[in-house]
Coordinates of C-alpha atoms and ligand atoms in Angstrom, one line a residue:
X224 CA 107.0 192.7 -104.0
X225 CA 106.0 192.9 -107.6
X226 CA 106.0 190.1 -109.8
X227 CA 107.8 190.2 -113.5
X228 CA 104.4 189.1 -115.0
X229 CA 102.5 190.5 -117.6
X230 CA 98.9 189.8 -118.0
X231 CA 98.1 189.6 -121.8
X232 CA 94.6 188.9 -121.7
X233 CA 91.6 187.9 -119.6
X234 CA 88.2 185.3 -120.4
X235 CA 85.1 187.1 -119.4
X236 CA 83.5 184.2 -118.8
X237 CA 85.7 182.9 -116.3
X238 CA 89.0 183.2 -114.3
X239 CA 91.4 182.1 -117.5
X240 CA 94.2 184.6 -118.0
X241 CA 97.0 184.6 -120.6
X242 CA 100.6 186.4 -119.3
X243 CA 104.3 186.2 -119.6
X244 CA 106.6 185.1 -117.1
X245 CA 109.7 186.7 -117.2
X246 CA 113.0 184.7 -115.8
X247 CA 117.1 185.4 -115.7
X248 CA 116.6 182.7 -118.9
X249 CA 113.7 184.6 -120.8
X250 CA 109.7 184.5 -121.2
X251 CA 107.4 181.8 -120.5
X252 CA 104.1 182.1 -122.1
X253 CA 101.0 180.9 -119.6
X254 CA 99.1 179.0 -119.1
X255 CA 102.2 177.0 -119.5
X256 CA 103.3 173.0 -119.4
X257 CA 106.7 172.2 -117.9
X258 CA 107.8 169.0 -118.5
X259 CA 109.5 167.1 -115.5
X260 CA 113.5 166.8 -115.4
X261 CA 113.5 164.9 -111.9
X262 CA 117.8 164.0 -112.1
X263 CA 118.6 167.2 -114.2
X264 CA 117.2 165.3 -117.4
X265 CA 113.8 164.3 -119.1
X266 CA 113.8 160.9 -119.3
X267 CA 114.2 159.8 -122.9
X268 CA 114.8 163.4 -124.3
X269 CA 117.6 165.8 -124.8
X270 CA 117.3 169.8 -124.8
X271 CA 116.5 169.9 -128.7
X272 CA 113.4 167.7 -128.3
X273 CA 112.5 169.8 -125.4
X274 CA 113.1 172.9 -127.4
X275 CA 111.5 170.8 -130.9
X276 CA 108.1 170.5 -128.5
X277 CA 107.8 174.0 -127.4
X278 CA 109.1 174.0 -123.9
X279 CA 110.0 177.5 -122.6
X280 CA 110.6 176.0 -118.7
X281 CA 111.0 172.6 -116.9
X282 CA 111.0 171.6 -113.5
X283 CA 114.1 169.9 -111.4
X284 CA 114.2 168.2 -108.4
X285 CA 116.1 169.7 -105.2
X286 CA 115.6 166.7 -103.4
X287 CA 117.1 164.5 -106.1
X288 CA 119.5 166.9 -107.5
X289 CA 120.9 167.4 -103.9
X290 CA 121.2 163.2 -103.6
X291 CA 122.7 163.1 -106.6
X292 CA 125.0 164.5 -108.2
X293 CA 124.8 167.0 -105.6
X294 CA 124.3 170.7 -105.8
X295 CA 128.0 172.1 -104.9
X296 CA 128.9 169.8 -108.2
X297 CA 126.1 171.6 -109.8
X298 CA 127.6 175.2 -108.6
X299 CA 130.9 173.9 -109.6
X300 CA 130.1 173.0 -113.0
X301 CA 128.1 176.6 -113.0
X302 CA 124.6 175.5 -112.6
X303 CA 121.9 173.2 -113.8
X304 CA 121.6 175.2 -116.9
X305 CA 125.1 174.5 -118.2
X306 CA 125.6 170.7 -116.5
X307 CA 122.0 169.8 -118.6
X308 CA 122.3 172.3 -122.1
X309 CA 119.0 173.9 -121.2
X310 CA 119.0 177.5 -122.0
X311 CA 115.2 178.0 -121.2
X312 CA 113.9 178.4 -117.6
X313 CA 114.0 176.0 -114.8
X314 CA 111.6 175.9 -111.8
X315 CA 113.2 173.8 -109.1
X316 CA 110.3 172.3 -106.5
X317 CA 111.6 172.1 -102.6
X318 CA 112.0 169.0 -101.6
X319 CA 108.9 168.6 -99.4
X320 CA 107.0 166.5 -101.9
X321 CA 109.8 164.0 -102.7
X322 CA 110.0 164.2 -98.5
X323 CA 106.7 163.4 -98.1
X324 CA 106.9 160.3 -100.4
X325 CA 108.8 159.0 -98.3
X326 CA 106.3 158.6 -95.1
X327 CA 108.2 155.7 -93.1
X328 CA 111.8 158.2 -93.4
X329 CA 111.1 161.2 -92.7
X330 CA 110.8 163.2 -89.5
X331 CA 109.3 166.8 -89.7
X332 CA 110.1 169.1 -86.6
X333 CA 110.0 172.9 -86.1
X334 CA 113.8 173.0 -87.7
X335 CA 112.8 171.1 -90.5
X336 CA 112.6 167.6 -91.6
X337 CA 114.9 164.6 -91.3
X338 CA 114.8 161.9 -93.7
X339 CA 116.9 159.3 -94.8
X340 CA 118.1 158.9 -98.4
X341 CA 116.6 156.1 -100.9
X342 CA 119.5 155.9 -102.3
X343 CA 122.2 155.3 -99.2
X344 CA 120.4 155.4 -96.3
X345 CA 121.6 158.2 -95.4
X346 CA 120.4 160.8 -92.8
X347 CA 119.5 164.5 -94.3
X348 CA 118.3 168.1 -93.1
X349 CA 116.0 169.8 -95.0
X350 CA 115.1 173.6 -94.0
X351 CA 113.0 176.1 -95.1
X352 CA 116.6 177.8 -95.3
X353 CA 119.0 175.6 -96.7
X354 CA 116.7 174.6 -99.2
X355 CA 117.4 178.0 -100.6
X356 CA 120.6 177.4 -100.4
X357 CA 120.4 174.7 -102.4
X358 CA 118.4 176.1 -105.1
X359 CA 120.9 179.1 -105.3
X360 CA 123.8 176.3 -105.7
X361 CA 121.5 175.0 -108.7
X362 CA 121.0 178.2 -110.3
X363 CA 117.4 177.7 -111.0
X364 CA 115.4 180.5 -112.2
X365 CA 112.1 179.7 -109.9
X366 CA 112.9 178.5 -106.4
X367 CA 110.0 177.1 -104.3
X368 CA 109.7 176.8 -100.6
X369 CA 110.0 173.9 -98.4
X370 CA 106.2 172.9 -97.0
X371 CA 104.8 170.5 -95.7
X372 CA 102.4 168.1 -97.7
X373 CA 100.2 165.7 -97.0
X374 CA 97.6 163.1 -98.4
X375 CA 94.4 165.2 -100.0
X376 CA 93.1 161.2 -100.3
X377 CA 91.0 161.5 -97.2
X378 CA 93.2 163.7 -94.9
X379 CA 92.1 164.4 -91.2
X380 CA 91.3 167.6 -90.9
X381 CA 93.4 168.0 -87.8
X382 CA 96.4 167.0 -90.2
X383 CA 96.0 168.9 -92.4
X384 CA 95.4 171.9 -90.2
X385 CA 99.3 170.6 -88.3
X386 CA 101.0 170.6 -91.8
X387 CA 99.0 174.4 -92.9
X388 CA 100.6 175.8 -89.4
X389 CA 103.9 174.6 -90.2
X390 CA 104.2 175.2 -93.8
X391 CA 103.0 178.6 -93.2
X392 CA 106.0 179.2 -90.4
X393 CA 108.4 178.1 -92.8
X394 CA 107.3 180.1 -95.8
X395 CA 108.0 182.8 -93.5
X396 CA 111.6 181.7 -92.6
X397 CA 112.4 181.3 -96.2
X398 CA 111.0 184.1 -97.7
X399 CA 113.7 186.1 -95.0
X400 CA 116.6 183.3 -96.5
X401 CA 115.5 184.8 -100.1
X402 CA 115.9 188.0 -99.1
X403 CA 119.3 187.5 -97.9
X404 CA 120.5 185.4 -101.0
X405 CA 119.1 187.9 -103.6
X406 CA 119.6 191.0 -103.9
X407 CA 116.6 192.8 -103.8
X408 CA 116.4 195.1 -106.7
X409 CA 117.0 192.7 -109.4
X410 CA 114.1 193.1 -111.7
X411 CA 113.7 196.1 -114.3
X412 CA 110.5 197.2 -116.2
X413 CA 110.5 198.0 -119.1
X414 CA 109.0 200.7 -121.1
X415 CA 106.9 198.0 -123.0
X416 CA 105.9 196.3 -119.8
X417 CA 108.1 193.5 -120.3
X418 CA 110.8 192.9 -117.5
X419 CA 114.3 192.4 -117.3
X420 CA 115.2 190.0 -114.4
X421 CA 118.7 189.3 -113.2
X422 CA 118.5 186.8 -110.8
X423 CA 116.0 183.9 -109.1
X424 CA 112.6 184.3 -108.4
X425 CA 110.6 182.9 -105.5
X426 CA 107.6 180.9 -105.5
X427 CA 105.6 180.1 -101.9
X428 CA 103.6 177.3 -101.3
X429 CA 100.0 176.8 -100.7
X430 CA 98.8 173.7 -98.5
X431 CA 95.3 173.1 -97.1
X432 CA 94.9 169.9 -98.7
X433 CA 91.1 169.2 -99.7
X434 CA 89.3 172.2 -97.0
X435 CA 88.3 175.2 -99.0
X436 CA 88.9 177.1 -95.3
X437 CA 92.3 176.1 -95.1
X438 CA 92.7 177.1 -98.7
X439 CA 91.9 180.3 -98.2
X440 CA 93.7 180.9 -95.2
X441 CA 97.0 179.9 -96.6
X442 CA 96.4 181.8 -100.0
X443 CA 95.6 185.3 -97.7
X444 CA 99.0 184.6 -95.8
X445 CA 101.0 183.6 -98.7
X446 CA 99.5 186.8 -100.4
X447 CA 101.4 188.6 -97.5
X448 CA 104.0 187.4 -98.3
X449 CA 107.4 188.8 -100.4
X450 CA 107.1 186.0 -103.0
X451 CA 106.7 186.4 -107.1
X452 CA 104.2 184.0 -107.4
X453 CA 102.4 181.0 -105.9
X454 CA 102.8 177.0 -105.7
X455 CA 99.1 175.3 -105.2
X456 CA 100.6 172.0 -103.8
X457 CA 99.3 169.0 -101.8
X458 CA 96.5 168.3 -104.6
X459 CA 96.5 165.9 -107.7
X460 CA 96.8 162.7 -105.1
X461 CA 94.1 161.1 -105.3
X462 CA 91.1 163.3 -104.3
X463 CA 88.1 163.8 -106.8
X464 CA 87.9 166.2 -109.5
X465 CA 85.1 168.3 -107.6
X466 CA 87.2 168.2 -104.5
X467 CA 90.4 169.5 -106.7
X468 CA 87.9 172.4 -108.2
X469 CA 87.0 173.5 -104.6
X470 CA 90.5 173.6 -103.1
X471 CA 91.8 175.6 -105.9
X472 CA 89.0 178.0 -106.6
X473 CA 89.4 178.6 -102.6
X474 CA 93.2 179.5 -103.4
X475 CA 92.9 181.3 -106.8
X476 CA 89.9 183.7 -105.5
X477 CA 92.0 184.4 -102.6
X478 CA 95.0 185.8 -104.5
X479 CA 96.3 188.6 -106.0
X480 CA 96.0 188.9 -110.1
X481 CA 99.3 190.1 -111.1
X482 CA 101.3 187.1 -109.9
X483 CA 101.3 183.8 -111.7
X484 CA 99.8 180.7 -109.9
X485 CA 101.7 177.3 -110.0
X486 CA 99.7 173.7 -110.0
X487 CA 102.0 171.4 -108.7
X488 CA 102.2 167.7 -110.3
X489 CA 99.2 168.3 -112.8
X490 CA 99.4 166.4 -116.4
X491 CA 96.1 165.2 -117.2
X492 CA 94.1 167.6 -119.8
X493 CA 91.0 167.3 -118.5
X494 CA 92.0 168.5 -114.7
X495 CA 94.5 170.8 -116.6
X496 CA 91.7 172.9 -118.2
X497 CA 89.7 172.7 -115.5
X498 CA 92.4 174.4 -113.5
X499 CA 93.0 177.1 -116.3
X500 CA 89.3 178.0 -116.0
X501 CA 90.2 178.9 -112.5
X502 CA 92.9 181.0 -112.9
X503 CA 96.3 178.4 -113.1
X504 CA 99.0 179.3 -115.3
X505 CA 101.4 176.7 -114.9
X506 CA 101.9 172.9 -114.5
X507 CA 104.1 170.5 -114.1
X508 CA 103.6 166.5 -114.2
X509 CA 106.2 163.1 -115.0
X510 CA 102.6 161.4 -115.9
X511 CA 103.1 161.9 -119.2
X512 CA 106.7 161.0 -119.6
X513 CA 105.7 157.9 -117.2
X514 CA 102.8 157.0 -119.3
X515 CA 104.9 157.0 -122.5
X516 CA 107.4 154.8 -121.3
X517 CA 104.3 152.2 -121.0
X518 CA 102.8 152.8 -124.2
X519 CA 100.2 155.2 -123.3
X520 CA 99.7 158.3 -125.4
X521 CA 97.4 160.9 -125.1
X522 CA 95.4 161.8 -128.8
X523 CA 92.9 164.4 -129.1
X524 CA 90.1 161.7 -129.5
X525 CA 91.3 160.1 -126.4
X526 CA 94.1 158.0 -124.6
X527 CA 96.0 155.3 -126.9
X528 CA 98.0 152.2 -125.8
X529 CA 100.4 151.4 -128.5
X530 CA 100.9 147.9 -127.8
X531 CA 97.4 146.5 -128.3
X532 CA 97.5 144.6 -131.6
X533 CA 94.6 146.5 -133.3
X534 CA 97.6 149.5 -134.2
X535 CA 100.3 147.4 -135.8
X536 CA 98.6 147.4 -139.7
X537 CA 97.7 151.1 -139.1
X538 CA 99.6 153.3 -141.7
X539 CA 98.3 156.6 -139.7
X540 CA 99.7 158.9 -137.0
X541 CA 99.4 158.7 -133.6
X542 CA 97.3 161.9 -133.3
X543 CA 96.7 163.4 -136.8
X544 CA 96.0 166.8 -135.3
X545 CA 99.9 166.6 -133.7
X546 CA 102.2 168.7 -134.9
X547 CA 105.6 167.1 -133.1
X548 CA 108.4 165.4 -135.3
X549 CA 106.7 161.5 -134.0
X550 CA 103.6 162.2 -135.7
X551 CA 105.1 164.5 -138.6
X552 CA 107.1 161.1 -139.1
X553 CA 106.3 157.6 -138.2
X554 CA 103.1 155.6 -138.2
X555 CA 101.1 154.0 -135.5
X556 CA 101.9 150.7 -136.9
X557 CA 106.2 151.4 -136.6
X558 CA 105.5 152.7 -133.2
X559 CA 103.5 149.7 -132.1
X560 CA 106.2 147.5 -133.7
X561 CA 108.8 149.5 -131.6
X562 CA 106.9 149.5 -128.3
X563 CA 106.9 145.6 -128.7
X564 CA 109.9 145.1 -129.9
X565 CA 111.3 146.3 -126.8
X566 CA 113.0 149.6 -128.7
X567 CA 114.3 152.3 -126.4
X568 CA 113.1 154.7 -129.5
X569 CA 109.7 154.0 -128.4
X570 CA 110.3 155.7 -125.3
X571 CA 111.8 158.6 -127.2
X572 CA 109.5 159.0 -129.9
X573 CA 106.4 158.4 -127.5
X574 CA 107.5 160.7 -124.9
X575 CA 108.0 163.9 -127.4
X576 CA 104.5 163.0 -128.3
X577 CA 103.0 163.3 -125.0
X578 CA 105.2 166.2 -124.0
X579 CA 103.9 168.1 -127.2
X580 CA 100.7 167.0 -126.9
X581 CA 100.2 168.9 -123.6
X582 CA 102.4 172.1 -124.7
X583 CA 100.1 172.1 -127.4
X584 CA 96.9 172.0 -125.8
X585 CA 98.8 175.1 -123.6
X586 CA 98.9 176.9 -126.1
X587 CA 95.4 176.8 -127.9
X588 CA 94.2 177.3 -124.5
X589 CA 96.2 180.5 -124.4
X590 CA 94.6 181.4 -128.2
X591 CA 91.0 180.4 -126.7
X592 CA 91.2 183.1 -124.2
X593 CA 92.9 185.3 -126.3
X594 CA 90.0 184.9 -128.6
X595 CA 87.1 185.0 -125.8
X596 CA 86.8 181.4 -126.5
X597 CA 87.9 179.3 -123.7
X598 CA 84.9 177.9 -122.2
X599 CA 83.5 176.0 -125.7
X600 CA 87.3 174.9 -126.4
X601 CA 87.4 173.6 -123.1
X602 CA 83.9 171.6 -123.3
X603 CA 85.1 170.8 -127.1
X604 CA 88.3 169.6 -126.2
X605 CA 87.4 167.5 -122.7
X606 CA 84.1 166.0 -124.6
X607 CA 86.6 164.5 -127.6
X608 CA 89.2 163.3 -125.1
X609 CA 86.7 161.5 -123.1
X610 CA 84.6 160.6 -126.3
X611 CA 81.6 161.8 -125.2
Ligands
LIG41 ZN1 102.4 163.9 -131.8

C-alpha cells in the first residue's frame, strides 16, 4: 500500500526528511506539531488560534470522544470536523494509551481490552475492530490502531515482549477492519506528485518499549503491513533520553522511507529534534497546553514561569523571537499580572504561545533540512534552550 506522502527533501548528515502529508482535509507539512484536542477541543483555544499558530493537523481522543459525547453523536452531527469548526486534519489515537492509564481498570485479553469508564464506572470493549469503527463514526482523517502499551520506565522484558505479541496480532485484525471500512482505491496521484485522498488513512502502531530488539521486530512486521504510515508509541514515559534515541533509531532504520513516522505524546524540543534527526515527522503532546495552564512557557533561551515576581516590571515579550499574536501583543509584565490574577486569558494567551512556539520550531527545522542545515540548528537551538 502506498502512502500519499511526498518526500521534499533529505539531511545528508543524518536521517531528517522534510515531506507532505496529504489527507481527505489537505497537506500537512513534516516534520510537523499537532497540538492535542483530547474532548474534540484544545483547551483554552478555538479553531482560529489553532489556525493563527500554524496548525495544519491535531490529534483527538477515541477513548474520550467515545465516553463523551460519544461517536454516533459525532456521526450524527457529521463528524468531528463539523461538531469542532476544524477544517484542517485530524489524527485520532486508539484508545490503548488512555486504556493503559488506567492500570487498576482495565483488562486486556485476546478479544480486546475491558475497562471501566472514569467517568461512570462503566464497563467498555475496546477492539482492534471496533475501534475502527469508532474512528470512521468520528471522521477523522488518520486512524490509529488499538495496541497495547506499557511502562518504558523500567519494563520487564518479558512484558514487554507479552504486550509486542499482542499488539502485533491486533494490528493485523485491524488492518483487515480498515480494509473493509475503506474502500481501497481512494487515493489519486497526481501529475505533480501531490495526492488527492478521498477518505481515512491508517496509521499502525509500534511497541517494544525500551529493547532495541523488540523495536526492530515490530517495525519489520508493521512494515508488512497495509498501513500509510507508522505510530512509534509506548515511549516518552519516563525512560532516558539515550534510551528514547535507541528505541526509535531501532524503529526508524527498520522502516520503509516513503511513509511518514508518528512520535506519539512528544512535546519537549530538545527530545523533539532529537527525534527529527532520526527520521520522525510528526508529534503530538498536551505538555505544552498543560504547562501553559501553570504558567510555564517555553522561550528560545529557555523555559519561563510567569508567575515568579522578577517578570511583573518587565515591559518585554515573552519570547522576542515569537511570532504568535501573545508576543506580537502583550508584555511579560501583563501576562504575569494575568497569571496571578487568576485570569482565564492567561491560559489563552499562554497556551497560543506554547503551541506556536513548537509549530515554529517545526518549521525552521523543516527550512534547516531544506537548507542542509539541520545538525548546527539542532545543537544551536538545544544549547540556547538549555543555556549552555
Ligand atoms: Zn509567542
Amino acid at each position: 500500500m502506498n502512502a500519499p506522502f511526498k518526500i521534499l527533501s533529505k539531511d545528508k548528515n543524518s536521517q531528517a526528511r522534510t515531506g507532505i502529508l496529504y489527507t481527505k482535509h489537505g497537506a500537512v507539512h513534516t516534520p510537523v506539531f499537532m497540538p492535542v484536542a483530547t474532548q474534540a477541543c484544545v483547551k483554552a483555544l478555538t479553531d482560529e488560534d489553532l489556525k493563527n499558530a500554524g496548525a495544519e493537523c491535531l490529534l483527538s481522543n477515541t477513548y474520550h470522544l467515545y465516553l463523551r459525547p460519544t461517536t454516533k453523536l459525532l456521526q450524527q452531527m457529521g463528524g468531528l470536523h463539523q461538531f469542532m469548526h476544524w477544517n484542517g486534519s485530524i489524527l485520532t489515537d486508539s484508545g490503548g494509551f488512555q486504556v493503559y492509564s488506567l492500570p487498576k481498570f482495565r483488562k486486556i485479553k485476546e478479544e480486546g481490552v475491558t475497562f471501566q469508564s472514569h467517568h461512570d464506572g462503566s464497563k467498555h470493549l475496546f477492539t482492534p475492530e471496533n475501534v475502527i469503527q469508532f474512528e470512521s463514526e468520528i471522521g477523522s482523517d488518520i486512524w490509529t490502531m488499538l495496541d497495547v502499551c506499557i511502562h518504558a520506565k523500567d519494563p520487564s522484558k518479558h512484558d514487554a515482549r507479552e504486550a509486542l505479541n499482542i499488539t502485533k496480532r491486533w494490528a493485523e485484525r485491524a488492518a483487515r477492519a480498515y480494509e473493509k471500512t475503506v474502500p481501497v482505491q481512494h487515493i489519486t496521484q497526481n501529475s505533480d506528485g501531490s495526492f488527492s485522498v478521498k477518505n481515512s488513512l491508517l496509521f499502525g502502531i509500534i511497541q517494544g518499549a525500551i529493547f532495541p530488539d523488540l523495536r526492530k521486530e515490530a517495525a519489520l512486521h508493521m512494515a508488512g503491513l497495509p498501513t500509510h504510515g507508522y505510530c512509534i508509541g509506548g515511549l516518552s514515559l519516563g525512560e532516558t533520553l539515550d534510551q528514547m534515541k535507541a528505541a526509535v533509531s531501532a524503529v526508524t532504520e527498520n522502516l520503509p522511507e516513503g511513509k511518514p513516522r508518528y512520535f506519539m505524546g512528544l512535546g519537549t524540543p530538545v527530545e523533539m529534534l532529537n527525534a527529527v534527526e532520526r527520521g520522525v515527522d510528526m508529534f503530538d503532546c498536551v505538555w505544552p497546553t498543560r504547562v501553559a495552564r501553570n504558567g510555564m512557557v517555553m522561550t528560545s533561551t529557555g523555559r519561563v514561569n510567569i508567575k515568579n515576581a522578577e517578570y511583573r516590571t518587565q515591559d518585554i515579550p515573552l519570547d522576542s523571537e515569537c511570532d504568535c499574536f501573545t508576543c506580537r501583543t502583550y508584555s511579560r509584565a501583563y501576562l504575569c499580572h494575568l497569571f496571578r490574577a487568576q485570569e482565564l486569558t492567561s491560559h489563552r494567551l499562554l497556551s497560543i504561545h506554547n503551541i506556536r512556539f513548537l509549530i515554529r520550531l517545526m518549521e525552521r527545522a523543516r527550512e534547516a533540512i531544506s537548507a542542509g542545515t539541520f545538525l548546527s540548528f539542532k545543537e544551536d537551538v538545544i544549547k540556547k534552550y538549555l543555556g549552555k
